[in-house]
Amino acid sequence: MDATALTDEDRADRLAQLTELMEMLRPAVQSDGGDLILKEVDVEVGRVEVQLQGSCSSCAISSSTLQAGVERILKERLDWVTEVIGDIDESLSWEESSALGRGSYTPGW
């Protein structure tokens, strides 16, 4: 679908689909002491930006979670998603982050 052809209803529908899918994914991340938040979305071009928080910021497999998990699922289930950008919330120290869950510590230096 051409981006210029999207109606307000189309945009709202895409955002609702994404929000619903994100809410389905969050409990799996939260069960390890982390969280998954939607930072930004452009429903017209299919660009989605997410962030892992909590214990995920010190987890050795956080990049795999973003690429093999979140990105794959979003692209498979939402045909309009063309790009998923993920980052890690690094506002917590490794001690605070690792105390939140079962993530493995990866030094940030």
Coordinates of C-alpha atoms in Angstrom, one line a residue:
M1 CA 0.0 0.0 0.0
D2 CA 1.3 3.4 -1.0
A3 CA 2.1 5.6 2.1
T4 CA 0.2 8.5 0.6
A5 CA -2.9 6.3 0.3
L6 CA -3.2 5.7 4.1
T7 CA -6.3 7.1 5.7
D8 CA -6.5 8.2 9.3
E9 CA -8.5 4.9 9.9
D10 CA -5.6 2.9 8.3
R11 CA -3.1 4.6 10.5
A12 CA -5.1 4.0 13.6
D13 CA -5.6 0.4 12.7
R14 CA -1.9 -0.2 12.2
L15 CA -1.1 1.5 15.5
A16 CA -3.7 -0.7 17.2
Q17 CA -2.3 -3.9 15.7
L18 CA 1.2 -2.9 16.8
T19 CA 0.1 -2.0 20.3
E20 CA -1.8 -5.3 20.7
L21 CA 1.2 -7.3 19.5
M22 CA 3.6 -5.4 21.8
E23 CA 1.3 -6.1 24.8
M24 CA 1.4 -9.8 23.8
L25 CA 5.3 -9.8 23.8
R26 CA 5.9 -7.8 27.0
P27 CA 5.0 -10.5 29.5
A28 CA 7.8 -12.8 28.2
V29 CA 10.4 -10.0 28.6
Q30 CA 8.9 -9.0 32.0
S31 CA 9.2 -12.5 33.3
D32 CA 13.0 -12.0 33.2
G33 CA 12.8 -8.7 35.0
G34 CA 12.9 -6.5 31.9
D35 CA 10.4 -4.7 29.8
L36 CA 9.8 -3.9 26.2
I37 CA 8.5 -0.5 25.3
L38 CA 7.5 1.2 22.0
K39 CA 9.6 4.3 21.6
E40 CA 8.5 5.5 18.2
V41 CA 6.5 4.3 15.2
D42 CA 5.9 5.5 11.7
V43 CA 3.0 3.5 10.4
E44 CA 3.2 5.0 7.0
V45 CA 6.7 3.7 6.2
G46 CA 6.7 0.7 8.6
R47 CA 9.5 1.9 10.9
V48 CA 9.2 0.7 14.5
E49 CA 11.6 1.7 17.3
V50 CA 11.5 -0.4 20.5
Q51 CA 13.6 -0.4 23.7
L52 CA 14.5 -3.1 26.2
Q53 CA 14.6 -2.0 29.8
G54 CA 15.3 -3.3 33.2
S55 CA 17.4 -6.5 33.5
C56 CA 17.6 -6.6 29.7
S57 CA 20.2 -3.8 29.8
S58 CA 22.7 -6.2 31.3
C59 CA 21.6 -9.3 29.5
A60 CA 24.1 -11.0 27.2
I61 CA 21.4 -12.1 24.8
S62 CA 19.5 -8.8 24.6
S63 CA 20.5 -8.2 21.0
S64 CA 19.3 -11.7 20.1
T65 CA 16.0 -10.9 21.9
L66 CA 15.6 -7.8 19.7
Q67 CA 16.6 -9.3 16.4
A68 CA 15.6 -13.0 16.6
G69 CA 12.6 -12.3 18.7
V70 CA 11.0 -8.9 18.6
E71 CA 12.0 -7.9 15.0
R72 CA 11.1 -11.3 13.6
I73 CA 7.7 -11.4 15.2
L74 CA 6.7 -7.9 14.3
K75 CA 7.7 -8.4 10.6
E76 CA 6.0 -11.8 10.4
R77 CA 2.7 -10.7 11.9
L78 CA 2.5 -7.2 10.6
D79 CA 3.1 -7.1 6.9
W80 CA 3.4 -3.3 6.9
V81 CA 6.4 -3.4 9.2
T82 CA 9.6 -2.9 7.1
E83 CA 12.2 -1.9 9.8
V84 CA 12.6 -2.6 13.5
I85 CA 15.1 -0.6 15.4
G86 CA 15.9 -1.7 18.9
D87 CA 18.1 -0.4 21.6
I88 CA 18.8 -1.0 25.3
D89 CA 18.0 1.4 28.1
E90 CA 21.4 1.9 29.7
S91 CA 20.3 4.3 32.4
L92 CA 20.8 1.5 35.1
S93 CA 24.1 0.4 36.3
W94 CA 24.9 -3.3 35.7
E95 CA 24.3 -4.0 39.4
E96 CA 20.8 -2.5 39.3
S97 CA 20.0 -4.1 36.0
S98 CA 21.2 -7.6 37.0
A99 CA 19.4 -7.4 40.3
L100 CA 16.1 -7.0 38.4
G101 CA 16.1 -10.4 36.8
R102 CA 17.9 -13.4 35.4
G103 CA 19.8 -11.6 32.7
S104 CA 23.5 -12.3 32.3
Y105 CA 25.9 -9.4 32.9
T106 CA 27.7 -8.0 29.9
P107 CA 30.3 -5.3 30.8
G108 CA 29.6 -1.9 29.2
W109 CA 33.2 -0.9 29.0

